[in-house]
Short mmCIF file of C-alpha atoms and ligand atoms in Angstrom, two decimals:
data_model
loop_
_atom_site.label_atom_id
_atom_site.label_comp_id
_atom_site.label_asym_id
_atom_site.label_seq_id
_atom_site.Cartn_x
_atom_site.Cartn_y
_atom_site.Cartn_z
CA MET A 1 -22.58 -2.20 -19.99
CA THR A 2 -26.27 -1.84 -18.30
CA ASP A 3 -28.81 0.74 -19.69
CA LYS A 4 -28.67 2.55 -16.43
CA THR A 5 -26.92 5.66 -16.36
CA ALA A 6 -26.08 8.55 -13.19
CA THR A 7 -27.19 12.20 -13.86
CA LEU A 8 -25.18 14.82 -12.19
CA GLY A 9 -27.20 18.18 -11.92
CA VAL A 10 -24.32 21.66 -11.71
CA ASP A 11 -25.96 24.80 -12.12
CA GLY A 12 -29.06 23.78 -13.59
CA ASN A 13 -27.69 21.39 -16.12
CA ASN A 14 -27.76 17.44 -16.43
CA HIS A 15 -25.16 15.71 -17.33
CA VAL A 16 -25.71 11.81 -17.69
CA PHE A 17 -23.24 9.64 -17.36
CA PRO A 18 -23.43 5.43 -18.38
CA ILE A 19 -22.91 2.84 -15.50
CA LEU A 20 -20.81 0.00 -16.12
CA GLU A 21 -21.43 -3.34 -14.48
CA GLY A 22 -18.56 -5.90 -13.66
CA SER A 23 -19.60 -9.73 -13.09
CA VAL A 24 -19.75 -9.18 -9.01
CA GLY A 25 -19.64 -6.33 -6.92
CA PRO A 26 -20.50 -2.58 -7.01
CA GLU A 27 -21.66 -0.98 -10.55
CA VAL A 28 -19.35 1.95 -11.52
CA VAL A 29 -20.14 5.42 -13.03
CA ASP A 30 -18.20 5.97 -16.10
CA ILE A 31 -16.66 9.18 -15.75
CA ARG A 32 -14.44 9.03 -18.94
CA LYS A 33 -16.22 12.38 -20.31
CA PHE A 34 -16.92 13.85 -17.15
CA TYR A 35 -14.09 17.06 -17.62
CA ALA A 36 -15.06 17.22 -20.86
CA GLU A 37 -19.21 17.63 -20.29
CA THR A 38 -18.76 19.74 -17.05
CA GLY A 39 -15.48 20.94 -17.21
CA MET A 40 -15.12 19.99 -13.69
CA PHE A 41 -12.95 17.32 -12.02
CA THR A 42 -13.41 14.58 -9.53
CA TYR A 43 -11.60 15.02 -6.21
CA ASP A 44 -10.63 11.23 -4.41
CA PRO A 45 -7.33 11.78 -2.75
CA GLY A 46 -6.41 7.98 -1.79
CA PHE A 47 -8.80 6.63 -4.78
CA THR A 48 -10.97 5.46 -2.07
CA SER A 49 -14.14 5.74 -4.53
CA THR A 50 -12.20 5.71 -8.09
CA GLY A 51 -12.14 2.16 -10.12
CA SER A 52 -8.67 2.70 -12.03
CA CYS A 53 -8.98 0.07 -14.39
CA ARG A 54 -11.42 -2.92 -15.77
CA SER A 55 -9.50 -6.35 -14.27
CA ALA A 56 -10.26 -10.04 -14.14
CA ILE A 57 -7.80 -11.24 -12.09
CA THR A 58 -8.83 -10.62 -8.07
CA TYR A 59 -12.07 -9.85 -6.59
CA ILE A 60 -12.38 -8.48 -3.27
CA ASP A 61 -15.49 -8.21 -1.55
CA GLY A 62 -13.83 -5.96 2.00
CA GLU A 63 -17.76 -6.28 3.71
CA LYS A 64 -18.17 -9.79 3.58
CA GLY A 65 -14.40 -10.56 4.08
CA ILE A 66 -14.34 -12.35 0.52
CA LEU A 67 -10.57 -12.58 -1.80
CA LEU A 68 -10.98 -14.67 -4.94
CA HIS A 69 -8.22 -15.10 -7.33
CA ARG A 70 -9.91 -15.61 -11.18
CA GLY A 71 -12.98 -16.75 -9.23
CA TYR A 72 -11.42 -19.17 -6.83
CA PRO A 73 -11.48 -18.16 -3.09
CA ILE A 74 -8.08 -17.40 -1.18
CA ASP A 75 -8.46 -20.58 1.59
CA GLN A 76 -9.15 -22.79 -1.34
CA LEU A 77 -5.96 -21.85 -3.07
CA ALA A 78 -4.14 -21.73 0.35
CA GLU A 79 -5.31 -25.20 1.20
CA GLN A 80 -4.97 -26.99 -2.09
CA SER A 81 -3.02 -25.33 -4.33
CA SER A 82 0.92 -25.03 -5.29
CA PHE A 83 2.41 -21.41 -5.31
CA MET A 84 3.37 -22.40 -9.32
CA GLU A 85 0.06 -22.99 -9.88
CA VAL A 86 -1.27 -19.98 -8.50
CA ALA A 87 0.80 -18.22 -10.15
CA TYR A 88 0.17 -19.48 -13.71
CA LEU A 89 -3.90 -19.29 -12.77
CA LEU A 90 -3.23 -15.34 -12.08
CA LEU A 91 -0.93 -14.93 -15.53
CA HIS A 92 -3.47 -16.88 -17.69
CA GLY A 93 -6.88 -16.79 -15.91
CA GLU A 94 -7.45 -20.59 -15.64
CA LEU A 95 -5.69 -23.42 -13.49
CA PRO A 96 -3.16 -25.28 -15.38
CA LYS A 97 -4.16 -28.73 -16.63
CA LYS A 98 -1.13 -31.20 -15.56
CA ASP A 99 0.90 -31.09 -18.82
CA GLU A 100 0.10 -27.09 -18.40
CA LEU A 101 1.86 -26.93 -15.27
CA ASP A 102 4.60 -29.34 -15.76
CA LYS A 103 5.74 -26.71 -18.15
CA PHE A 104 5.12 -23.97 -16.57
CA VAL A 105 7.22 -25.65 -13.25
CA TYR A 106 9.85 -26.35 -16.09
CA THR A 107 9.80 -22.69 -17.69
CA ILE A 108 10.34 -21.05 -14.17
CA SER A 109 12.89 -23.23 -12.79
CA ARG A 110 15.17 -22.37 -15.89
CA HIS A 111 15.44 -18.97 -15.20
CA THR A 112 15.97 -19.14 -11.20
CA MET A 113 19.55 -18.12 -12.13
CA VAL A 114 20.72 -14.16 -11.85
CA HIS A 115 23.34 -13.67 -14.13
CA GLU A 116 26.69 -13.86 -12.61
CA GLN A 117 27.50 -9.97 -12.44
CA LEU A 118 24.61 -9.46 -10.37
CA ALA A 119 26.68 -10.77 -7.58
CA THR A 120 29.12 -8.31 -7.93
CA PHE A 121 26.33 -5.20 -7.96
CA TYR A 122 25.86 -6.68 -4.46
CA ARG A 123 28.71 -5.85 -3.39
CA GLY A 124 28.59 -2.41 -3.72
CA PHE A 125 25.89 -1.82 -0.88
CA ARG A 126 26.57 -1.59 2.91
CA ARG A 127 26.31 -4.81 4.75
CA ASP A 128 23.64 -3.63 6.89
CA ALA A 129 21.61 -2.32 3.99
CA HIS A 130 17.77 -2.77 4.44
CA PRO A 131 16.80 -5.92 1.93
CA MET A 132 14.07 -3.55 0.24
CA ALA A 133 16.59 -0.95 -0.52
CA ILE A 134 18.71 -4.13 -2.48
CA MET A 135 15.72 -5.52 -4.00
CA CYS A 136 14.66 -2.18 -5.31
CA GLY A 137 18.16 -1.90 -7.01
CA VAL A 138 18.79 -5.09 -7.74
CA VAL A 139 15.34 -5.53 -9.51
CA GLY A 140 15.37 -2.27 -11.18
CA ALA A 141 19.39 -3.27 -12.48
CA LEU A 142 17.78 -6.39 -13.98
CA SER A 143 16.43 -4.51 -17.04
CA ALA A 144 20.08 -3.72 -18.11
CA PHE A 145 20.79 -7.30 -17.45
CA TYR A 146 18.04 -8.46 -19.69
CA HIS A 147 17.65 -6.79 -22.49
CA ASP A 148 15.96 -9.08 -24.69
CA SER A 149 13.08 -8.95 -22.75
CA THR A 150 12.26 -5.36 -21.99
CA ASP A 151 10.39 -4.63 -25.74
CA ILE A 152 6.66 -4.37 -24.34
CA THR A 153 5.18 -4.34 -27.38
CA ASP A 154 5.99 -8.11 -27.98
CA PRO A 155 4.06 -10.60 -25.88
CA GLU A 156 6.90 -12.92 -25.93
CA GLN A 157 8.94 -10.93 -24.49
CA ARG A 158 6.36 -9.98 -22.04
CA MET A 159 6.20 -13.63 -20.94
CA ILE A 160 9.73 -14.13 -20.59
CA ALA A 161 10.28 -11.03 -18.14
CA SER A 162 7.32 -12.04 -16.36
CA HIS A 163 9.02 -15.54 -16.12
CA ARG A 164 12.55 -13.87 -15.33
CA LEU A 165 10.82 -12.05 -12.55
CA ILE A 166 9.20 -14.82 -10.94
CA ALA A 167 11.25 -17.00 -11.43
CA LYS A 168 14.74 -14.54 -9.78
CA MET A 169 12.76 -12.94 -7.28
CA PRO A 170 13.65 -15.55 -4.71
CA THR A 171 17.26 -15.83 -5.41
CA ILE A 172 17.54 -11.77 -5.46
CA ALA A 173 15.68 -11.88 -1.90
CA ALA A 174 18.16 -14.70 -0.63
CA MET A 175 21.41 -12.98 -2.18
CA ALA A 176 20.07 -9.77 -0.14
CA TYR A 177 19.98 -12.08 3.50
CA LYS A 178 23.08 -13.71 2.62
CA TYR A 179 24.51 -10.48 1.92
CA SER A 180 23.30 -8.96 5.49
CA ILE A 181 24.96 -12.23 7.22
CA GLY A 182 27.92 -12.40 5.24
CA GLN A 183 27.30 -15.82 4.10
CA PRO A 184 28.24 -17.21 0.58
CA PHE A 185 25.75 -16.75 -1.94
CA LEU A 186 24.03 -20.29 -2.67
CA TYR A 187 22.94 -21.24 -6.33
CA PRO A 188 19.04 -22.41 -6.68
CA ASP A 189 18.51 -25.95 -6.77
CA ASN A 190 15.82 -26.75 -9.37
CA SER A 191 15.11 -30.38 -7.66
CA LEU A 192 13.15 -28.57 -5.11
CA SER A 193 9.85 -26.98 -5.09
CA TYR A 194 9.57 -22.93 -5.54
CA THR A 195 9.66 -22.59 -1.58
CA GLY A 196 12.10 -24.86 -0.80
CA ASN A 197 14.21 -23.87 -2.94
CA PHE A 198 13.61 -20.41 -1.43
CA LEU A 199 14.68 -21.77 2.08
CA ARG A 200 17.79 -23.30 1.35
CA MET A 201 19.47 -20.82 -0.60
CA THR A 202 18.52 -18.29 2.54
CA PHE A 203 19.32 -20.77 5.16
CA GLY A 204 21.47 -23.39 3.74
CA VAL A 205 25.20 -23.12 3.40
CA PRO A 206 27.56 -24.43 0.99
CA ALA A 207 29.41 -26.64 3.62
CA GLU A 208 26.44 -29.02 3.86
CA PRO A 209 22.93 -30.63 2.79
CA TYR A 210 20.08 -28.62 3.47
CA ARG A 211 16.60 -30.62 4.31
CA VAL A 212 13.32 -29.03 3.60
CA ASN A 213 11.20 -29.26 6.54
CA PRO A 214 8.10 -29.99 5.24
CA ILE A 215 5.85 -27.83 7.70
CA VAL A 216 8.03 -24.91 7.24
CA GLU A 217 8.17 -25.26 3.37
CA ASN A 218 4.01 -25.36 3.49
CA ALA A 219 4.13 -22.43 5.90
CA MET A 220 5.99 -20.65 3.44
CA ARG A 221 3.48 -21.82 -0.06
CA ARG A 222 0.71 -20.72 1.84
CA ILE A 223 2.26 -16.99 3.19
CA PHE A 224 3.32 -16.90 -0.53
CA ILE A 225 0.10 -18.00 -1.81
CA LEU A 226 -2.00 -15.37 0.71
CA HIS A 227 0.32 -12.56 -0.82
CA ALA A 228 0.16 -13.52 -4.32
CA ASP A 229 -2.07 -10.76 -5.05
CA HIS A 230 -4.50 -8.48 -3.64
CA GLU A 231 -6.38 -6.23 -6.56
CA GLN A 232 -5.53 -2.64 -6.81
CA ASN A 233 -3.55 -1.85 -4.04
CA ALA A 234 -0.99 0.82 -3.63
CA SER A 235 1.87 -0.90 -4.71
CA THR A 236 0.02 -2.71 -7.85
CA SER A 237 -1.31 0.57 -8.76
CA THR A 238 2.33 1.81 -8.47
CA VAL A 239 3.25 -0.97 -10.98
CA ARG A 240 0.51 -0.31 -13.62
CA LEU A 241 0.98 3.36 -13.44
CA ALA A 242 4.60 3.09 -13.82
CA GLY A 243 3.95 0.83 -16.89
CA SER A 244 1.37 3.01 -18.29
CA SER A 245 3.95 5.15 -19.51
CA GLY A 246 5.64 2.25 -21.24
CA ALA A 247 8.47 1.58 -18.72
CA ASN A 248 9.82 -1.93 -18.92
CA PRO A 249 9.08 -4.26 -16.72
CA PHE A 250 11.74 -4.82 -14.14
CA ALA A 251 11.66 -0.88 -13.48
CA CYS A 252 7.68 -1.21 -13.01
CA ILE A 253 8.43 -4.04 -10.77
CA ALA A 254 11.31 -2.26 -9.30
CA SER A 255 8.56 0.50 -8.37
CA GLY A 256 6.39 -1.43 -7.03
CA ILE A 257 8.78 -3.12 -4.28
CA ALA A 258 9.53 0.59 -3.45
CA CYS A 259 5.67 1.31 -2.62
CA LEU A 260 5.46 -1.65 -1.10
CA TRP A 261 8.12 -0.76 1.83
CA GLY A 262 6.11 1.81 3.49
CA PRO A 263 4.72 0.43 6.88
CA ALA A 264 1.15 1.27 5.66
CA HIS A 265 1.44 -1.67 3.06
CA GLY A 266 4.44 -4.17 3.27
CA GLY A 267 6.17 -2.70 6.05
CA ALA A 268 3.16 -3.54 8.17
CA ASN A 269 4.11 -7.21 9.39
CA GLU A 270 7.64 -5.89 10.65
CA ALA A 271 5.96 -2.56 12.40
CA ALA A 272 3.14 -5.74 13.69
CA LEU A 273 5.72 -8.04 15.34
CA ASN A 274 7.77 -4.87 16.24
CA MET A 275 4.62 -3.55 18.49
CA LEU A 276 3.89 -7.27 19.51
CA ARG A 277 7.37 -7.50 21.20
CA GLU A 278 7.15 -3.94 22.37
CA ILE A 279 3.89 -4.63 24.31
CA GLY A 280 5.86 -7.64 25.51
CA ARG A 281 3.52 -9.66 28.04
CA PRO A 282 -0.52 -9.45 27.92
CA GLU A 283 -1.36 -7.24 30.80
CA ARG A 284 0.21 -4.22 28.79
CA ILE A 285 -2.36 -4.61 26.35
CA PRO A 286 -4.74 -2.30 27.77
CA GLU A 287 -2.25 0.41 27.56
CA TYR A 288 -1.57 0.15 24.12
CA ILE A 289 -5.67 0.17 23.23
CA ALA A 290 -5.66 3.17 24.48
CA ARG A 291 -2.90 4.90 22.42
CA ALA A 292 -4.64 3.31 19.23
CA LYS A 293 -7.76 4.90 20.70
CA ASP A 294 -6.48 8.64 21.63
CA LYS A 295 -6.69 10.63 19.25
CA ASP A 296 -3.57 13.09 19.84
CA ASP A 297 -1.60 10.50 19.92
CA PRO A 298 -0.40 8.84 16.27
CA PHE A 299 0.21 5.31 17.44
CA ARG A 300 -2.03 2.94 15.56
CA LEU A 301 -2.65 -1.02 16.39
CA MET A 302 0.09 -2.53 13.15
CA GLY A 303 -2.07 -5.66 11.43
CA PHE A 304 -5.08 -3.96 12.20
CA GLY A 305 -7.30 -2.09 9.76
CA HIS A 306 -7.71 -2.36 6.32
CA ARG A 307 -8.67 -0.17 3.67
CA VAL A 308 -10.73 -2.36 2.28
CA TYR A 309 -11.57 -5.43 4.53
CA LYS A 310 -14.64 -4.04 6.83
CA ASN A 311 -14.40 -7.33 8.07
CA PHE A 312 -12.13 -9.99 8.98
CA ASP A 313 -9.37 -10.58 6.51
CA PRO A 314 -9.93 -13.80 4.81
CA ARG A 315 -6.04 -14.33 5.10
CA ALA A 316 -5.51 -13.30 8.51
CA LYS A 317 -7.48 -16.41 9.69
CA VAL A 318 -5.41 -18.92 7.29
CA MET A 319 -2.30 -17.01 8.76
CA LYS A 320 -3.31 -17.76 12.62
CA GLU A 321 -3.78 -21.43 11.97
CA THR A 322 -0.46 -21.58 10.26
CA ALA A 323 1.14 -19.56 12.67
CA GLU A 324 -0.10 -22.32 15.13
CA GLU A 325 1.34 -25.34 12.96
CA VAL A 326 4.73 -23.48 12.82
CA LEU A 327 5.36 -22.46 16.63
CA LYS A 328 4.14 -26.79 17.31
CA GLU A 329 6.50 -28.17 14.86
CA LEU A 330 9.55 -25.88 15.89
CA GLY A 331 8.84 -25.96 19.43
CA VAL A 332 9.02 -22.39 19.60
CA ASN A 333 7.04 -20.91 22.76
CA ASP A 334 6.94 -17.15 21.86
CA PRO A 335 4.99 -15.17 24.26
CA VAL A 336 4.58 -12.48 21.40
CA PHE A 337 1.58 -15.27 20.05
CA ASP A 338 0.02 -14.93 23.60
CA VAL A 339 0.07 -11.42 23.28
CA ALA A 340 -1.31 -11.41 19.50
CA ARG A 341 -4.05 -13.64 20.29
CA GLU A 342 -4.70 -11.79 23.36
CA LEU A 343 -4.86 -8.47 21.90
CA GLU A 344 -6.53 -9.71 18.93
CA GLN A 345 -9.53 -11.22 21.35
CA ILE A 346 -9.50 -7.65 23.49
CA ALA A 347 -9.35 -5.70 20.00
CA LEU A 348 -12.27 -7.59 18.38
CA ASN A 349 -14.74 -6.82 21.33
CA ASP A 350 -13.79 -2.87 21.70
CA GLU A 351 -16.47 -0.68 20.98
CA TYR A 352 -13.73 1.63 19.05
CA PHE A 353 -12.81 -1.43 17.11
CA ILE A 354 -16.05 -2.70 16.34
CA GLU A 355 -17.64 0.97 15.21
CA LYS A 356 -14.46 1.64 13.20
CA LYS A 357 -14.81 -2.32 11.45
CA LEU A 358 -11.32 -2.90 12.39
CA TYR A 359 -10.01 -6.37 12.18
CA PRO A 360 -6.47 -8.02 11.99
CA ASN A 361 -5.02 -7.95 8.49
CA VAL A 362 -2.64 -10.37 6.89
CA ASP A 363 0.35 -8.97 8.63
CA PHE A 364 -1.26 -9.57 12.06
CA TYR A 365 0.34 -12.95 12.43
CA SER A 366 2.65 -13.11 9.42
CA GLY A 367 5.54 -11.73 10.93
CA ILE A 368 5.27 -14.57 13.89
CA ILE A 369 5.62 -17.07 11.80
CA LEU A 370 8.66 -15.52 9.92
CA SER A 371 10.14 -14.93 12.62
CA ALA A 372 9.61 -18.63 13.94
CA ILE A 373 10.97 -19.90 10.86
CA GLY A 374 14.09 -17.82 11.66
CA PHE A 375 13.64 -14.70 8.94
CA PRO A 376 14.83 -11.55 10.79
CA THR A 377 12.20 -8.70 10.69
CA ASP A 378 14.23 -6.79 7.73
CA MET A 379 13.21 -9.68 5.95
CA PHE A 380 9.54 -9.69 6.09
CA THR A 381 8.73 -7.31 3.53
CA ALA A 382 11.04 -8.41 0.84
CA LEU A 383 9.83 -11.97 1.17
CA PHE A 384 6.27 -9.97 0.71
CA ALA A 385 7.70 -8.33 -2.69
CA LEU A 386 8.89 -11.38 -3.84
CA ALA A 387 5.45 -13.08 -3.39
CA ARG A 388 3.49 -10.18 -4.91
CA THR A 389 5.53 -9.85 -8.05
CA VAL A 390 3.16 -13.01 -9.29
CA GLY A 391 0.14 -10.56 -8.85
CA TRP A 392 2.42 -7.58 -9.90
CA VAL A 393 3.56 -9.10 -13.45
CA ALA A 394 -0.16 -10.70 -13.95
CA GLN A 395 -1.72 -6.94 -13.76
CA TRP A 396 1.16 -5.54 -16.02
CA ASN A 397 0.45 -7.48 -18.21
CA GLU A 398 -3.18 -6.98 -18.03
CA MET A 399 -2.96 -3.72 -18.55
CA ILE A 400 -0.52 -3.90 -21.46
CA SER A 401 -3.10 -5.59 -23.02
CA ASP A 402 -5.69 -3.54 -21.98
CA PRO A 403 -7.04 -1.75 -25.79
CA GLU A 404 -8.24 1.07 -23.38
CA GLN A 405 -5.12 1.24 -21.19
CA LYS A 406 -3.31 5.14 -21.38
CA ILE A 407 -1.20 6.66 -19.55
CA GLY A 408 -2.19 7.28 -15.73
CA ARG A 409 -2.43 10.91 -15.34
CA PRO A 410 -4.52 12.28 -12.13
CA ARG A 411 -5.25 15.89 -12.17
CA GLN A 412 -5.44 17.99 -8.80
CA LEU A 413 -7.98 20.47 -7.01
CA TYR A 414 -5.20 23.30 -7.16
CA VAL A 415 -5.07 25.38 -3.81
CA GLY A 416 -2.05 27.32 -4.28
CA SER A 417 -1.39 30.76 -5.46
CA PRO A 418 -2.91 32.10 -8.64
CA GLN A 419 -0.54 33.77 -11.59
CA ARG A 420 1.27 36.69 -10.42
CA GLU A 421 4.37 39.06 -11.64
CA TYR A 422 7.65 38.03 -11.22
CA VAL A 423 9.50 40.35 -8.63
CA PRO A 424 13.36 40.51 -9.26
CA VAL A 425 14.99 39.44 -5.39
CA GLY A 426 16.33 43.49 -4.90
CA GLN A 427 12.84 44.46 -5.32
CA ARG A 428 11.20 42.01 -2.48
CA GLY A 429 9.70 43.80 0.36
N1 LIG B 1 -5.38 1.51 14.81
C1 LIG B 1 -6.04 2.28 15.42
N2 LIG B 1 -7.05 2.71 14.79
C2 LIG B 1 -7.13 2.68 13.37
C3 LIG B 1 -6.13 1.50 12.58
C4 LIG B 1 -5.17 1.22 13.84
N3 LIG B 1 -4.73 0.29 13.15
N4 LIG B 1 -6.40 1.88 11.38
C5 LIG B 1 -7.52 2.94 11.02
N5 LIG B 1 -7.79 3.38 12.45
C6 LIG B 1 -8.91 4.80 12.68
C7 LIG B 1 -8.10 5.76 12.46
O1 LIG B 1 -7.81 6.41 13.33
C8 LIG B 1 -9.83 6.43 11.49
O2 LIG B 1 -10.17 6.90 12.80
P1 LIG B 1 -11.21 8.26 12.72
O3 LIG B 1 -12.26 7.69 11.69
O4 LIG B 1 -11.26 8.56 14.33
O5 LIG B 1 -9.94 9.49 12.24
C9 LIG B 1 -10.41 5.06 11.14
O6 LIG B 1 -9.79 4.45 12.01
C10 LIG B 1 -10.04 4.89 9.78
O7 LIG B 1 -8.63 4.89 9.37
P2 LIG B 1 -8.06 5.50 8.04
O8 LIG B 1 -6.36 5.50 7.99
O9 LIG B 1 -8.77 6.46 7.55
O10 LIG B 1 -8.54 4.17 7.50
P3 LIG B 1 -7.75 3.88 5.88
O11 LIG B 1 -8.53 2.77 4.97
O12 LIG B 1 -7.13 4.83 4.83
O13 LIG B 1 -6.58 2.84 6.50
C11 LIG B 1 -4.78 1.25 6.91
C12 LIG B 1 -6.07 1.88 6.29
C13 LIG B 1 -3.60 2.15 6.57
C14 LIG B 1 -4.46 0.15 6.77
C15 LIG B 1 -4.90 1.37 8.57
O14 LIG B 1 -6.08 0.74 8.78
C16 LIG B 1 -3.71 1.42 9.18
O15 LIG B 1 -2.75 2.35 9.00
N6 LIG B 1 -3.72 0.25 9.65
C17 LIG B 1 -2.19 -0.23 10.56
C18 LIG B 1 -1.01 -0.88 9.31
C19 LIG B 1 -1.23 -1.65 9.11
O16 LIG B 1 -1.56 -2.86 9.42
N7 LIG B 1 -1.43 -1.79 7.44
C20 LIG B 1 -1.76 -2.97 6.93
C21 LIG B 1 -2.32 -2.92 5.40
S1 LIG B 1 -2.64 -4.89 4.57
C22 LIG B 1 -1.32 -4.75 3.57
O17 LIG B 1 -1.07 -4.35 3.47
C23 LIG B 1 -1.33 -5.98 3.66
#
């Protein structure tokens, strides 16, 4: 809290609002009493100037291209940390000591299996169902299977539900993939790392042992860490909004998955790879750059631009290095990577992209890596959902324990008809 205030003059009356100060980042005008004082609402579609909550989890400086989880820079975490450690950090606020980490890993590994009846639930889906459709359904359905962790007023149940969600997501995502290709589901192997286990459940078969490639495992670790949380983005805000009504955690995370599915959010890596494949060869790049700049063409350069980053997305740098490593290790010579590198250079030097501060985002290179590893494009968003579950549950827990938390209920600028009299159908002219 500062002593500073912001004054708004309306019709000769001054209304004074407190200014709140965070630990870093822009100050915030506290407009909670705005309507009571002025009789007006604020108007902010897309919430570009609106802070919806207090949070101590993730900090982004979009102008400088900085992303911190609990104060730790994303590149340090991506290089030095494990996904389980980052999950603990996001949930609990501090890096775990060795015994705390061991206990956390053990706890998560004890929840990796799903209820056996869930396997029959999958059979209700068409084989060509999008994995995100399956994920929405199955994750929402967890609330029908784990009744002992849906009481949100009990902190212990909240933590059990959080552990369950983090632990079961890889199993659920891998099962969605196995179902689509008609292969048997594999049970988790808790002797493997979080990512190693996921790779085995996805690409292994019961008939043969599966060897986890350490370079691929490391790439997946980085991808999961880079996607673990991202402040109050659309899907996280969806989870918080769903949770604000007291909905159970499984239902809330299912709502986050639904929001993430859209091409402007989690679906962008799939869209970016499809676009790169469509471009096909570097000679065609200028044609697509011209389309992206054309006001009459709805085409956008997928994997470029970000609501918050007006500089390099710090995650995109790590992603590019990881793409180089994975392609080299797997001996994949994908021309799409050449298109991506060239497109990046051309766009970064183009006046339109410079002026609008459009830089590659996390999704620009991630699709290339995932494709080289062997994931079909429609699994990309499911992987994003898997990793982001950690952030969603951390943010959901923070919201539930926040004494200032209320049901989310925005207002509107009404532009419809004022009150009018009902006319019976026979009398309408
Ligand atoms: N290609 C071409 N032009 C673009 C692009 C792009 N990728 N992104 C923004 N612009 C232009 C817009 O046309 C607009 O131009 P105008 O001012 O002349 O009208 C201007 O830049 C601002 O764009 P907005 O849509 O207002 O910016 P906003 O912050 O709402 O959008 C978004 C951000 C949705 C990410 C946008 O940049 C976009 O659609 N990018 C492509 C999709 C994508 O990669 N999404 C992934 C986001 S990261 C994530 O979810 C993990």
